[in-house]
Amino acid sequence: MTSADPSTEPFEPSIAEPRAGRLRRLIVPLAVALALISATLTFVVLTGLTWIAPTRDVVVTFLLINAATVLLLVVIIVREVWKVVQARRRGRAAARLHVQVVSLFSVIAVLPAVLVSIVANVTIDRGLDRLFSGPTRAVIQNSLIVANAYLHEHAQMIRGDILGMANDISNARPLYDQDRRSFRELLTASAAARNLPGAMLIDKDRHILESAQTGIQRDFDVPAAEFLKNVNAKEPQIAVFIEANYVAAVIRLRGFDDTFLYVARLLDPHVVSQLRQTQASVAEYAKIESSRLGFQVTLALLFTVIALTVLMSAVLIGLNFANWLVAPIRRLMGAANLVSTGDLHVQVPVFKSEGDLAHLGETFNKMTQELRSQRDELVSASDLIDSRRRFIEAVLSSASAGIIGVDGSGSIGIL
């Protein structure tokens, strides 16, 4: 049996949804599940809850994956919205209700996502402003200044030590030429008096001529020959070896032929370790500050993509719910239109998955059955009355015309 929707589209209330339609409907939950899984994985990876390091390549990869899922959801949503618009244009049953339900769900899904996005971006921006504010920057810079002050202090100390030792050794040049042993003792005593674990005389070819016997078993790197060419006898050259925990100085000796005094002072390993950590922290802070804009843009993009994924999923779920809600109503409206034309044999398909709406369909089917039964009874009664009328008319038509009277005694007579 065929019937017409209020539009020109046919209505087959007794035919269930075709298999192809059911397969197409599976695309929606699969797409939503894929999008939500990708968004969840992105969040978990970016928060460092997995073994995957959130490097630039990883972030870009997850960004592209989420963008692809969002694009898929957008395509499905556009397709569903286009179907709703087309149904509205054709005047299909419940088309206006469908549009209203879809609009309501879209607004409900969009508003929270937009508000959360605005609040999140403002919060992140305010947090970064506080992180890179003047007081915070001053604390970090001051910590580096304090750490460098320790190195500067030792550099000044070794500068004074090497100048004093260079003066003593230059004055002891005759002793160097005449008695190397006594000269070595003088060099050792001078280094010990200044608490220098390393002191040596080297030539321009980096050969060690004499070395103080301080008793400390420690190797100190000898300056390169190219570096020694720039060393004079007035101002020592100072170098800090943080990784090796010592500071060194070298100066050209007066009265010697291309001979240099090279001394070293040990640094406190604990202080040096703290210094390295401070320098690394300051460098990391400067790196983050320089890449703040890129960090904000990347974070905003990722948050936007994740928010869009959740938003599109919510809109698509709303569209599906609207379709699920409107479909039985549309069937009922089409069937009611058939009933209005006198077709009481129409029945709407009932799907138990539709819940109370399925009960509404069952009630409609019972109503049409009852109306059909009552109409059949009325038709039968009308036919019976009509046949009796025709019988009476036939009997009366065969009788002669006359007047019958009754007298006072009760006798009947023809006048």
mmCIF file of C-alpha atoms in Angstrom:
data_model
loop_
_atom_site.group_PDB
_atom_site.id
_atom_site.type_symbol
_atom_site.label_atom_id
_atom_site.label_comp_id
_atom_site.label_asym_id
_atom_site.label_seq_id
_atom_site.Cartn_x
_atom_site.Cartn_y
_atom_site.Cartn_z
ATOM 1 C CA MET A 1 0.000 0.000 0.000
ATOM 2 C CA THR A 2 1.319 3.414 -0.910
ATOM 3 C CA SER A 3 0.469 6.779 0.510
ATOM 4 C CA ALA A 4 1.673 10.289 0.148
ATOM 5 C CA ASP A 5 3.577 12.383 2.573
ATOM 6 C CA PRO A 6 2.316 15.972 2.674
ATOM 7 C CA SER A 7 5.033 16.440 0.068
ATOM 8 C CA THR A 8 5.397 14.567 -3.173
ATOM 9 C CA GLU A 9 7.522 11.822 -1.593
ATOM 10 C CA PRO A 10 5.921 8.392 -1.216
ATOM 11 C CA PHE A 11 5.228 6.859 2.160
ATOM 12 C CA GLU A 12 5.506 3.123 2.797
ATOM 13 C CA PRO A 13 4.642 2.684 6.477
ATOM 14 C CA SER A 14 4.956 -1.061 6.443
ATOM 15 C CA ILE A 15 8.461 -1.190 4.955
ATOM 16 C CA ALA A 16 11.372 -1.199 7.426
ATOM 17 C CA GLU A 17 14.600 0.708 6.941
ATOM 18 C CA PRO A 18 16.693 -0.774 4.095
ATOM 19 C CA ARG A 19 20.032 -2.405 4.853
ATOM 20 C CA ALA A 20 21.974 0.284 2.982
ATOM 21 C CA GLY A 21 20.417 2.928 5.209
ATOM 22 C CA ARG A 22 21.405 1.036 8.332
ATOM 23 C CA LEU A 23 24.967 0.731 7.050
ATOM 24 C CA ARG A 24 25.120 4.467 6.365
ATOM 25 C CA ARG A 25 23.931 5.168 9.873
ATOM 26 C CA LEU A 26 26.856 3.153 11.259
ATOM 27 C CA ILE A 27 29.236 5.727 9.787
ATOM 28 C CA VAL A 28 28.136 8.330 12.328
ATOM 29 C CA PRO A 29 28.969 6.417 15.553
ATOM 30 C CA LEU A 30 32.205 5.158 14.017
ATOM 31 C CA ALA A 31 33.263 8.689 13.036
ATOM 32 C CA VAL A 32 32.351 10.057 16.473
ATOM 33 C CA ALA A 33 34.227 7.240 18.236
ATOM 34 C CA LEU A 34 37.314 7.795 16.059
ATOM 35 C CA ALA A 35 37.263 11.551 16.707
ATOM 36 C CA LEU A 36 36.872 11.191 20.472
ATOM 37 C CA ILE A 37 39.628 8.554 20.656
ATOM 38 C CA SER A 38 42.049 10.784 18.712
ATOM 39 C CA ALA A 39 41.200 13.773 20.925
ATOM 40 C CA THR A 40 41.727 11.697 24.078
ATOM 41 C CA LEU A 41 45.064 10.341 22.849
ATOM 42 C CA THR A 42 46.197 13.858 21.942
ATOM 43 C CA PHE A 43 45.375 15.136 25.422
ATOM 44 C CA VAL A 44 47.097 12.185 27.119
ATOM 45 C CA VAL A 45 50.275 12.554 25.038
ATOM 46 C CA LEU A 46 50.508 16.337 25.456
ATOM 47 C CA THR A 47 50.137 16.066 29.229
ATOM 48 C CA GLY A 48 53.057 13.615 29.355
ATOM 49 C CA LEU A 49 51.041 10.676 30.675
ATOM 50 C CA THR A 50 52.522 8.253 28.126
ATOM 51 C CA TRP A 51 55.989 7.155 27.042
ATOM 52 C CA ILE A 52 55.625 9.250 23.884
ATOM 53 C CA ALA A 53 57.544 12.518 24.229
ATOM 54 C CA PRO A 54 55.471 15.508 23.022
ATOM 55 C CA THR A 55 58.061 16.697 20.498
ATOM 56 C CA ARG A 56 57.315 19.045 17.625
ATOM 57 C CA ASP A 57 56.864 16.177 15.155
ATOM 58 C CA VAL A 58 54.539 14.331 17.533
ATOM 59 C CA VAL A 59 52.466 17.468 18.133
ATOM 60 C CA VAL A 60 52.166 18.149 14.397
ATOM 61 C CA THR A 61 51.192 14.515 13.747
ATOM 62 C CA PHE A 62 48.428 14.547 16.344
ATOM 63 C CA LEU A 63 47.301 17.953 15.106
ATOM 64 C CA LEU A 64 46.902 16.584 11.574
ATOM 65 C CA ILE A 65 45.087 13.473 12.816
ATOM 66 C CA ASN A 66 42.619 15.555 14.809
ATOM 67 C CA ALA A 67 42.165 17.934 11.892
ATOM 68 C CA ALA A 68 41.346 14.963 9.643
ATOM 69 C CA THR A 69 38.750 13.628 12.090
ATOM 70 C CA VAL A 70 37.220 17.090 12.438
ATOM 71 C CA LEU A 71 37.039 17.368 8.651
ATOM 72 C CA LEU A 72 35.302 13.982 8.479
ATOM 73 C CA LEU A 73 32.778 15.090 11.095
ATOM 74 C CA VAL A 74 32.192 18.364 9.256
ATOM 75 C CA VAL A 75 31.496 16.490 6.007
ATOM 76 C CA ILE A 76 28.984 14.214 7.748
ATOM 77 C CA ILE A 77 27.340 17.162 9.519
ATOM 78 C CA VAL A 78 27.049 19.151 6.284
ATOM 79 C CA ARG A 79 25.463 16.120 4.637
ATOM 80 C CA GLU A 80 22.947 15.709 7.470
ATOM 81 C CA VAL A 81 22.130 19.421 7.566
ATOM 82 C CA TRP A 82 21.660 19.430 3.799
ATOM 83 C CA LYS A 83 19.149 16.587 4.131
ATOM 84 C CA VAL A 84 17.272 18.544 6.799
ATOM 85 C CA VAL A 85 17.230 21.677 4.622
ATOM 86 C CA GLN A 86 16.016 19.704 1.611
ATOM 87 C CA ALA A 87 13.255 18.112 3.680
ATOM 88 C CA ARG A 88 12.237 21.560 4.888
ATOM 89 C CA ARG A 89 12.120 22.911 1.345
ATOM 90 C CA ARG A 90 10.010 19.988 0.148
ATOM 91 C CA GLY A 91 7.605 20.427 3.016
ATOM 92 C CA ARG A 92 8.070 16.948 4.425
ATOM 93 C CA ALA A 93 6.193 15.949 7.524
ATOM 94 C CA ALA A 94 7.849 17.133 10.775
ATOM 95 C CA ALA A 95 10.478 19.068 8.793
ATOM 96 C CA ARG A 96 9.941 22.182 10.904
ATOM 97 C CA LEU A 97 10.201 20.173 14.121
ATOM 98 C CA HIS A 98 13.372 18.561 12.777
ATOM 99 C CA VAL A 99 14.955 21.956 12.125
ATOM 100 C CA GLN A 100 13.986 23.202 15.581
ATOM 101 C CA VAL A 101 15.416 20.146 17.345
ATOM 102 C CA VAL A 102 18.658 20.306 15.336
ATOM 103 C CA SER A 103 19.026 24.040 16.050
ATOM 104 C CA LEU A 104 18.434 23.505 19.763
ATOM 105 C CA PHE A 105 21.014 20.734 20.025
ATOM 106 C CA SER A 106 23.535 22.738 18.005
ATOM 107 C CA VAL A 107 23.195 25.762 20.286
ATOM 108 C CA ILE A 108 23.453 23.593 23.396
ATOM 109 C CA ALA A 109 26.612 21.972 22.022
ATOM 110 C CA VAL A 110 28.265 25.134 20.705
ATOM 111 C CA LEU A 111 27.811 27.531 23.623
ATOM 112 C CA PRO A 112 29.671 25.503 26.301
ATOM 113 C CA ALA A 113 32.527 24.733 23.900
ATOM 114 C CA VAL A 114 32.913 28.387 22.939
ATOM 115 C CA LEU A 115 32.809 29.544 26.562
ATOM 116 C CA VAL A 116 35.347 26.918 27.650
ATOM 117 C CA SER A 117 37.649 27.886 24.761
ATOM 118 C CA ILE A 118 37.520 31.563 25.685
ATOM 119 C CA VAL A 119 38.113 30.888 29.382
ATOM 120 C CA ALA A 120 40.976 28.466 28.652
ATOM 121 C CA ASN A 121 42.772 30.842 26.288
ATOM 122 C CA VAL A 122 42.380 33.777 28.682
ATOM 123 C CA THR A 123 43.611 31.642 31.585
ATOM 124 C CA ILE A 124 46.659 30.449 29.652
ATOM 125 C CA ASP A 125 47.481 33.980 28.526
ATOM 126 C CA ARG A 126 47.167 35.330 32.072
ATOM 127 C CA GLY A 127 49.283 32.473 33.403
ATOM 128 C CA LEU A 128 52.034 33.153 30.868
ATOM 129 C CA ASP A 129 51.872 36.874 31.650
ATOM 130 C CA ARG A 130 52.488 36.089 35.297
ATOM 131 C CA LEU A 131 55.271 33.651 34.410
ATOM 132 C CA PHE A 132 57.100 36.229 32.306
ATOM 133 C CA SER A 133 56.294 39.227 34.487
ATOM 134 C CA GLY A 134 58.938 41.567 35.887
ATOM 135 C CA PRO A 135 59.224 40.051 39.396
ATOM 136 C CA THR A 136 59.549 36.497 38.078
ATOM 137 C CA ARG A 137 62.143 37.518 35.511
ATOM 138 C CA ALA A 138 64.037 39.473 38.174
ATOM 139 C CA VAL A 139 64.170 36.465 40.510
ATOM 140 C CA ILE A 140 65.574 34.249 37.771
ATOM 141 C CA GLN A 141 68.108 36.833 36.628
ATOM 142 C CA ASN A 142 69.194 37.516 40.212
ATOM 143 C CA SER A 143 69.781 33.815 40.813
ATOM 144 C CA LEU A 144 72.097 33.765 37.793
ATOM 145 C CA ILE A 145 73.856 36.922 38.991
ATOM 146 C CA VAL A 146 74.454 35.368 42.412
ATOM 147 C CA ALA A 147 75.794 32.194 40.808
ATOM 148 C CA ASN A 148 78.091 34.124 38.485
ATOM 149 C CA ALA A 149 79.283 36.227 41.408
ATOM 150 C CA TYR A 150 80.839 33.087 42.891
ATOM 151 C CA LEU A 151 82.813 32.509 39.695
ATOM 152 C CA HIS A 152 83.753 36.166 39.470
ATOM 153 C CA GLU A 153 85.033 36.097 43.030
ATOM 154 C CA HIS A 154 87.275 33.104 42.337
ATOM 155 C CA ALA A 155 88.425 34.677 39.077
ATOM 156 C CA GLN A 156 89.512 37.810 40.948
ATOM 157 C CA MET A 157 91.206 35.728 43.613
ATOM 158 C CA ILE A 158 93.191 33.704 41.093
ATOM 159 C CA ARG A 159 94.078 36.907 39.255
ATOM 160 C CA GLY A 160 95.693 38.302 42.390
ATOM 161 C CA ASP A 161 97.368 34.972 43.113
ATOM 162 C CA ILE A 162 98.932 34.604 39.677
ATOM 163 C CA LEU A 163 100.149 38.208 39.623
ATOM 164 C CA GLY A 164 101.870 37.693 42.996
ATOM 165 C CA MET A 165 103.360 34.354 41.982
ATOM 166 C CA ALA A 166 104.523 35.738 38.626
ATOM 167 C CA ASN A 167 106.358 38.542 40.436
ATOM 168 C CA ASP A 168 108.011 36.084 42.853
ATOM 169 C CA ILE A 169 109.045 33.699 40.088
ATOM 170 C CA SER A 170 110.377 36.483 37.856
ATOM 171 C CA ASN A 171 112.568 37.624 40.719
ATOM 172 C CA ALA A 172 113.762 34.035 41.196
ATOM 173 C CA ARG A 173 115.015 33.650 37.641
ATOM 174 C CA PRO A 174 118.652 33.163 38.801
ATOM 175 C CA LEU A 175 117.493 30.369 41.106
ATOM 176 C CA TYR A 176 115.728 28.736 38.141
ATOM 177 C CA ASP A 177 118.970 28.713 36.183
ATOM 178 C CA GLN A 178 121.213 27.594 39.066
ATOM 179 C CA ASP A 179 119.169 25.270 41.309
ATOM 180 C CA ARG A 180 116.059 23.693 39.838
ATOM 181 C CA ARG A 181 115.269 21.782 43.000
ATOM 182 C CA SER A 182 115.237 24.897 45.166
ATOM 183 C CA PHE A 183 113.218 26.662 42.485
ATOM 184 C CA ARG A 184 110.684 23.823 42.511
ATOM 185 C CA GLU A 185 110.413 24.107 46.292
ATOM 186 C CA LEU A 186 109.850 27.848 45.932
ATOM 187 C CA LEU A 187 107.132 27.212 43.337
ATOM 188 C CA THR A 188 105.493 24.619 45.587
ATOM 189 C CA ALA A 189 105.591 26.880 48.649
ATOM 190 C CA SER A 190 104.171 29.808 46.693
ATOM 191 C CA ALA A 191 101.298 27.652 45.362
ATOM 192 C CA ALA A 192 100.577 26.156 48.791
ATOM 193 C CA ALA A 193 100.514 29.594 50.408
ATOM 194 C CA ARG A 194 97.828 30.649 47.984
ATOM 195 C CA ASN A 195 95.887 27.349 48.219
ATOM 196 C CA LEU A 196 96.456 26.572 44.557
ATOM 197 C CA PRO A 197 96.355 22.833 43.773
ATOM 198 C CA GLY A 198 98.015 23.360 40.422
ATOM 199 C CA ALA A 199 100.933 25.595 39.374
ATOM 200 C CA MET A 200 103.339 24.991 36.517
ATOM 201 C CA LEU A 201 105.697 26.650 34.103
ATOM 202 C CA ILE A 202 105.067 25.891 30.430
ATOM 203 C CA ASP A 203 106.718 27.004 27.224
ATOM 204 C CA LYS A 204 105.119 28.180 23.991
ATOM 205 C CA ASP A 205 104.897 24.579 22.768
ATOM 206 C CA ARG A 206 102.834 23.551 25.839
ATOM 207 C CA HIS A 207 105.698 21.598 27.376
ATOM 208 C CA ILE A 208 105.707 21.568 31.184
ATOM 209 C CA LEU A 209 109.045 22.933 32.430
ATOM 210 C CA GLU A 210 108.385 22.857 36.171
ATOM 211 C CA SER A 211 105.400 21.897 38.304
ATOM 212 C CA ALA A 212 104.522 22.542 41.959
ATOM 213 C CA GLN A 213 104.420 19.417 44.111
ATOM 214 C CA THR A 214 101.155 20.154 45.934
ATOM 215 C CA GLY A 215 100.249 16.517 46.570
ATOM 216 C CA ILE A 216 96.892 16.847 44.806
ATOM 217 C CA GLN A 217 96.462 14.243 42.084
ATOM 218 C CA ARG A 218 94.539 16.251 39.556
ATOM 219 C CA ASP A 219 95.116 16.864 35.861
ATOM 220 C CA PHE A 220 94.612 20.368 34.528
ATOM 221 C CA ASP A 221 94.259 21.106 30.826
ATOM 222 C CA VAL A 222 97.211 23.032 29.410
ATOM 223 C CA PRO A 223 96.227 26.037 27.256
ATOM 224 C CA ALA A 224 96.511 25.651 23.496
ATOM 225 C CA ALA A 225 99.559 27.064 21.689
ATOM 226 C CA GLU A 226 97.383 29.470 19.698
ATOM 227 C CA PHE A 227 95.938 30.788 22.929
ATOM 228 C CA LEU A 228 99.393 31.304 24.471
ATOM 229 C CA LYS A 229 100.406 33.610 21.608
ATOM 230 C CA ASN A 230 97.942 36.230 22.886
ATOM 231 C CA VAL A 231 99.056 36.098 26.532
ATOM 232 C CA ASN A 232 101.154 39.030 27.819
ATOM 233 C CA ALA A 233 103.066 39.760 31.017
ATOM 234 C CA LYS A 234 100.753 42.515 32.276
ATOM 235 C CA GLU A 235 97.277 41.014 32.480
ATOM 236 C CA PRO A 236 96.607 37.308 33.021
ATOM 237 C CA GLN A 237 94.090 35.393 30.942
ATOM 238 C CA ILE A 238 91.476 33.668 33.076
ATOM 239 C CA ALA A 239 89.279 30.732 32.084
ATOM 240 C CA VAL A 240 86.530 28.949 34.012
ATOM 241 C CA PHE A 241 86.052 25.226 33.455
ATOM 242 C CA ILE A 242 82.653 24.573 35.001
ATOM 243 C CA GLU A 243 82.437 20.961 33.881
ATOM 244 C CA ALA A 244 85.848 20.224 35.423
ATOM 245 C CA ASN A 245 85.151 22.287 38.590
ATOM 246 C CA TYR A 246 88.148 24.612 38.473
ATOM 247 C CA VAL A 247 89.219 28.084 37.345
ATOM 248 C CA ALA A 248 92.608 28.650 35.691
ATOM 249 C CA ALA A 249 94.853 31.597 34.806
ATOM 250 C CA VAL A 250 97.944 32.018 32.645
ATOM 251 C CA ILE A 251 100.465 34.880 32.343
ATOM 252 C CA ARG A 252 103.741 35.408 30.512
ATOM 253 C CA LEU A 253 106.741 35.541 32.861
ATOM 254 C CA ARG A 254 109.091 38.508 32.691
ATOM 255 C CA GLY A 255 112.716 37.607 32.375
ATOM 256 C CA PHE A 256 111.961 34.211 30.838
ATOM 257 C CA ASP A 257 112.069 33.238 27.185
ATOM 258 C CA ASP A 258 108.518 32.382 26.038
ATOM 259 C CA THR A 259 107.710 30.889 29.402
ATOM 260 C CA PHE A 260 104.278 31.069 31.052
ATOM 261 C CA LEU A 261 102.970 30.558 34.544
ATOM 262 C CA TYR A 262 99.794 28.482 34.606
ATOM 263 C CA VAL A 263 97.815 28.079 37.857
ATOM 264 C CA ALA A 264 94.453 26.505 38.758
ATOM 265 C CA ARG A 265 92.041 26.794 41.691
ATOM 266 C CA LEU A 266 89.355 24.216 42.495
ATOM 267 C CA LEU A 267 85.710 25.170 42.796
ATOM 268 C CA ASP A 268 83.149 23.761 45.205
ATOM 269 C CA PRO A 269 81.462 20.889 43.279
ATOM 270 C CA HIS A 270 78.121 21.475 45.000
ATOM 271 C CA VAL A 271 78.145 25.171 44.147
ATOM 272 C CA VAL A 272 79.191 24.435 40.572
ATOM 273 C CA SER A 273 76.360 21.901 40.256
ATOM 274 C CA GLN A 274 73.868 24.490 41.458
ATOM 275 C CA LEU A 275 75.415 26.997 39.076
ATOM 276 C CA ARG A 276 74.966 24.646 36.118
ATOM 277 C CA GLN A 277 71.359 24.041 37.094
ATOM 278 C CA THR A 278 70.783 27.770 37.411
ATOM 279 C CA GLN A 279 72.312 28.458 34.018
ATOM 280 C CA ALA A 280 70.243 25.680 32.453
ATOM 281 C CA SER A 281 67.084 27.035 34.083
ATOM 282 C CA VAL A 282 67.796 30.571 32.906
ATOM 283 C CA ALA A 283 68.513 29.320 29.387
ATOM 284 C CA GLU A 284 65.300 27.293 29.394
ATOM 285 C CA TYR A 285 63.365 30.294 30.689
ATOM 286 C CA ALA A 286 64.811 32.485 27.938
ATOM 287 C CA LYS A 287 63.995 29.824 25.354
ATOM 288 C CA ILE A 288 60.400 29.563 26.538
ATOM 289 C CA GLU A 289 60.075 33.341 26.635
ATOM 290 C CA SER A 290 61.389 33.677 23.087
ATOM 291 C CA SER A 291 59.021 30.982 21.841
ATOM 292 C CA ARG A 292 56.056 32.175 23.890
ATOM 293 C CA LEU A 293 54.026 33.276 20.882
ATOM 294 C CA GLY A 294 54.631 30.026 19.038
ATOM 295 C CA PHE A 295 53.819 28.065 22.182
ATOM 296 C CA GLN A 296 50.563 29.949 22.647
ATOM 297 C CA VAL A 297 49.614 29.511 18.997
ATOM 298 C CA THR A 298 50.413 25.785 19.073
ATOM 299 C CA LEU A 299 48.551 25.275 22.324
ATOM 300 C CA ALA A 300 45.598 27.289 21.041
ATOM 301 C CA LEU A 301 45.535 25.260 17.822
ATOM 302 C CA LEU A 302 45.636 21.962 19.671
ATOM 303 C CA PHE A 303 43.001 23.067 22.147
ATOM 304 C CA THR A 304 40.843 24.379 19.306
ATOM 305 C CA VAL A 305 41.163 21.138 17.366
ATOM 306 C CA ILE A 306 40.292 19.061 20.428
ATOM 307 C CA ALA A 307 37.394 21.392 21.258
ATOM 308 C CA LEU A 308 36.181 21.221 17.650
ATOM 309 C CA THR A 309 36.391 17.441 17.767
ATOM 310 C CA VAL A 310 34.230 17.297 20.874
ATOM 311 C CA LEU A 311 31.950 20.013 19.485
ATOM 312 C CA MET A 312 31.457 18.324 16.121
ATOM 313 C CA SER A 313 30.861 15.020 17.873
ATOM 314 C CA ALA A 314 28.212 16.628 20.081
ATOM 315 C CA VAL A 315 26.537 18.279 17.090
ATOM 316 C CA LEU A 316 26.557 15.014 15.165
ATOM 317 C CA ILE A 317 25.120 13.148 18.138
ATOM 318 C CA GLY A 318 22.454 15.861 18.360
ATOM 319 C CA LEU A 319 21.656 15.453 14.671
ATOM 320 C CA ASN A 320 21.356 11.705 15.094
ATOM 321 C CA PHE A 321 19.123 12.153 18.107
ATOM 322 C CA ALA A 322 16.978 14.598 16.151
ATOM 323 C CA ASN A 323 16.695 12.087 13.323
ATOM 324 C CA TRP A 324 15.806 9.358 15.807
ATOM 325 C CA LEU A 325 13.201 11.604 17.440
ATOM 326 C CA VAL A 326 11.629 12.940 14.254
ATOM 327 C CA ALA A 327 11.542 9.706 12.212
ATOM 328 C CA PRO A 328 8.614 8.068 14.093
ATOM 329 C CA ILE A 329 6.779 11.393 14.266
ATOM 330 C CA ARG A 330 7.224 11.764 10.520
ATOM 331 C CA ARG A 331 5.841 8.264 9.979
ATOM 332 C CA LEU A 332 2.864 9.048 12.195
ATOM 333 C CA MET A 333 2.167 12.292 10.333
ATOM 334 C CA GLY A 334 2.306 10.491 6.985
ATOM 335 C CA ALA A 335 0.011 7.757 8.246
ATOM 336 C CA ALA A 336 -2.365 10.347 9.737
ATOM 337 C CA ASN A 337 -2.516 12.021 6.344
ATOM 338 C CA LEU A 338 -3.619 8.665 4.850
ATOM 339 C CA VAL A 339 -6.257 8.252 7.536
ATOM 340 C CA SER A 340 -7.601 11.709 6.699
ATOM 341 C CA THR A 341 -8.206 10.490 3.132
ATOM 342 C CA GLY A 342 -10.234 7.517 4.424
ATOM 343 C CA ASP A 343 -7.575 4.815 4.323
ATOM 344 C CA LEU A 344 -7.987 3.029 7.648
ATOM 345 C CA HIS A 345 -5.815 0.064 6.679
ATOM 346 C CA VAL A 346 -2.574 2.017 7.149
ATOM 347 C CA GLN A 347 -0.132 0.728 9.788
ATOM 348 C CA VAL A 348 3.126 2.357 10.902
ATOM 349 C CA PRO A 349 6.224 0.197 11.516
ATOM 350 C CA VAL A 350 7.078 -0.144 15.195
ATOM 351 C CA PHE A 351 10.708 -0.412 16.391
ATOM 352 C CA LYS A 352 11.223 -1.361 20.027
ATOM 353 C CA SER A 353 14.453 0.667 20.078
ATOM 354 C CA GLU A 354 12.392 3.871 19.818
ATOM 355 C CA GLY A 355 11.045 3.484 23.358
ATOM 356 C CA ASP A 356 7.966 5.579 24.132
ATOM 357 C CA LEU A 357 7.713 6.641 20.505
ATOM 358 C CA ALA A 358 7.310 2.975 19.599
ATOM 359 C CA HIS A 359 4.439 2.818 22.102
ATOM 360 C CA LEU A 360 2.925 5.818 20.320
ATOM 361 C CA GLY A 361 3.121 3.905 17.034
ATOM 362 C CA GLU A 362 1.467 0.875 18.616
ATOM 363 C CA THR A 363 -1.317 3.097 19.947
ATOM 364 C CA PHE A 364 -1.805 4.604 16.491
ATOM 365 C CA ASN A 365 -2.036 1.155 14.919
ATOM 366 C CA LYS A 366 -4.598 0.079 17.541
ATOM 367 C CA MET A 367 -6.568 3.253 16.857
ATOM 368 C CA THR A 368 -6.695 2.612 13.108
ATOM 369 C CA GLN A 369 -7.700 -0.999 13.730
ATOM 370 C CA GLU A 370 -10.503 0.152 16.036
ATOM 371 C CA LEU A 371 -11.649 2.793 13.571
ATOM 372 C CA ARG A 372 -11.588 0.259 10.764
ATOM 373 C CA SER A 373 -13.608 -2.214 12.863
ATOM 374 C CA GLN A 374 -16.147 0.449 13.828
ATOM 375 C CA ARG A 375 -16.448 1.621 10.244
ATOM 376 C CA ASP A 376 -17.029 -1.955 9.082
ATOM 377 C CA GLU A 377 -19.739 -2.381 11.725
ATOM 378 C CA LEU A 378 -21.379 0.878 10.666
ATOM 379 C CA VAL A 379 -21.294 -0.166 7.025
ATOM 380 C CA SER A 380 -22.821 -3.554 7.910
ATOM 381 C CA ALA A 381 -25.559 -1.908 9.989
ATOM 382 C CA SER A 382 -26.254 0.552 7.212
ATOM 383 C CA ASP A 383 -26.537 -2.271 4.698
ATOM 384 C CA LEU A 384 -28.944 -4.158 7.015
ATOM 385 C CA ILE A 385 -31.160 -1.120 7.538
ATOM 386 C CA ASP A 386 -31.166 -0.439 3.831
ATOM 387 C CA SER A 387 -32.223 -4.038 3.035
ATOM 388 C CA ARG A 388 -35.039 -3.877 5.584
ATOM 389 C CA ARG A 389 -36.210 -0.604 4.132
ATOM 390 C CA ARG A 390 -36.322 -2.091 0.682
ATOM 391 C CA PHE A 391 -38.297 -5.123 2.017
ATOM 392 C CA ILE A 392 -40.928 -2.960 3.705
ATOM 393 C CA GLU A 393 -41.275 -0.851 0.618
ATOM 394 C CA ALA A 394 -41.789 -3.994 -1.459
ATOM 395 C CA VAL A 395 -44.492 -5.306 0.893
ATOM 396 C CA LEU A 396 -46.339 -2.034 1.004
ATOM 397 C CA SER A 397 -46.207 -1.617 -2.729
ATOM 398 C CA SER A 398 -48.136 -4.922 -3.250
ATOM 399 C CA ALA A 399 -51.072 -4.019 -0.911
ATOM 400 C CA SER A 400 -54.349 -2.246 -2.120
ATOM 401 C CA ALA A 401 -55.072 1.231 -0.940
ATOM 402 C CA GLY A 402 -57.921 1.611 1.648
ATOM 403 C CA ILE A 403 -59.028 2.980 5.021
ATOM 404 C CA ILE A 404 -59.285 0.698 8.025
ATOM 405 C CA GLY A 405 -61.424 1.669 10.997
ATOM 406 C CA VAL A 406 -62.265 0.298 14.443
ATOM 407 C CA ASP A 407 -65.782 0.597 15.973
ATOM 408 C CA GLY A 408 -66.773 0.878 19.573
ATOM 409 C CA SER A 409 -66.945 -2.844 20.095
ATOM 410 C CA GLY A 410 -63.423 -3.302 18.827
ATOM 411 C CA SER A 411 -64.332 -4.703 15.464
ATOM 412 C CA ILE A 412 -62.142 -3.769 12.478
ATOM 413 C CA GLY A 413 -63.761 -2.828 9.245
ATOM 414 C CA ILE A 414 -62.962 -1.346 5.851
ATOM 415 C CA LEU A 415 -64.676 1.872 5.050
#
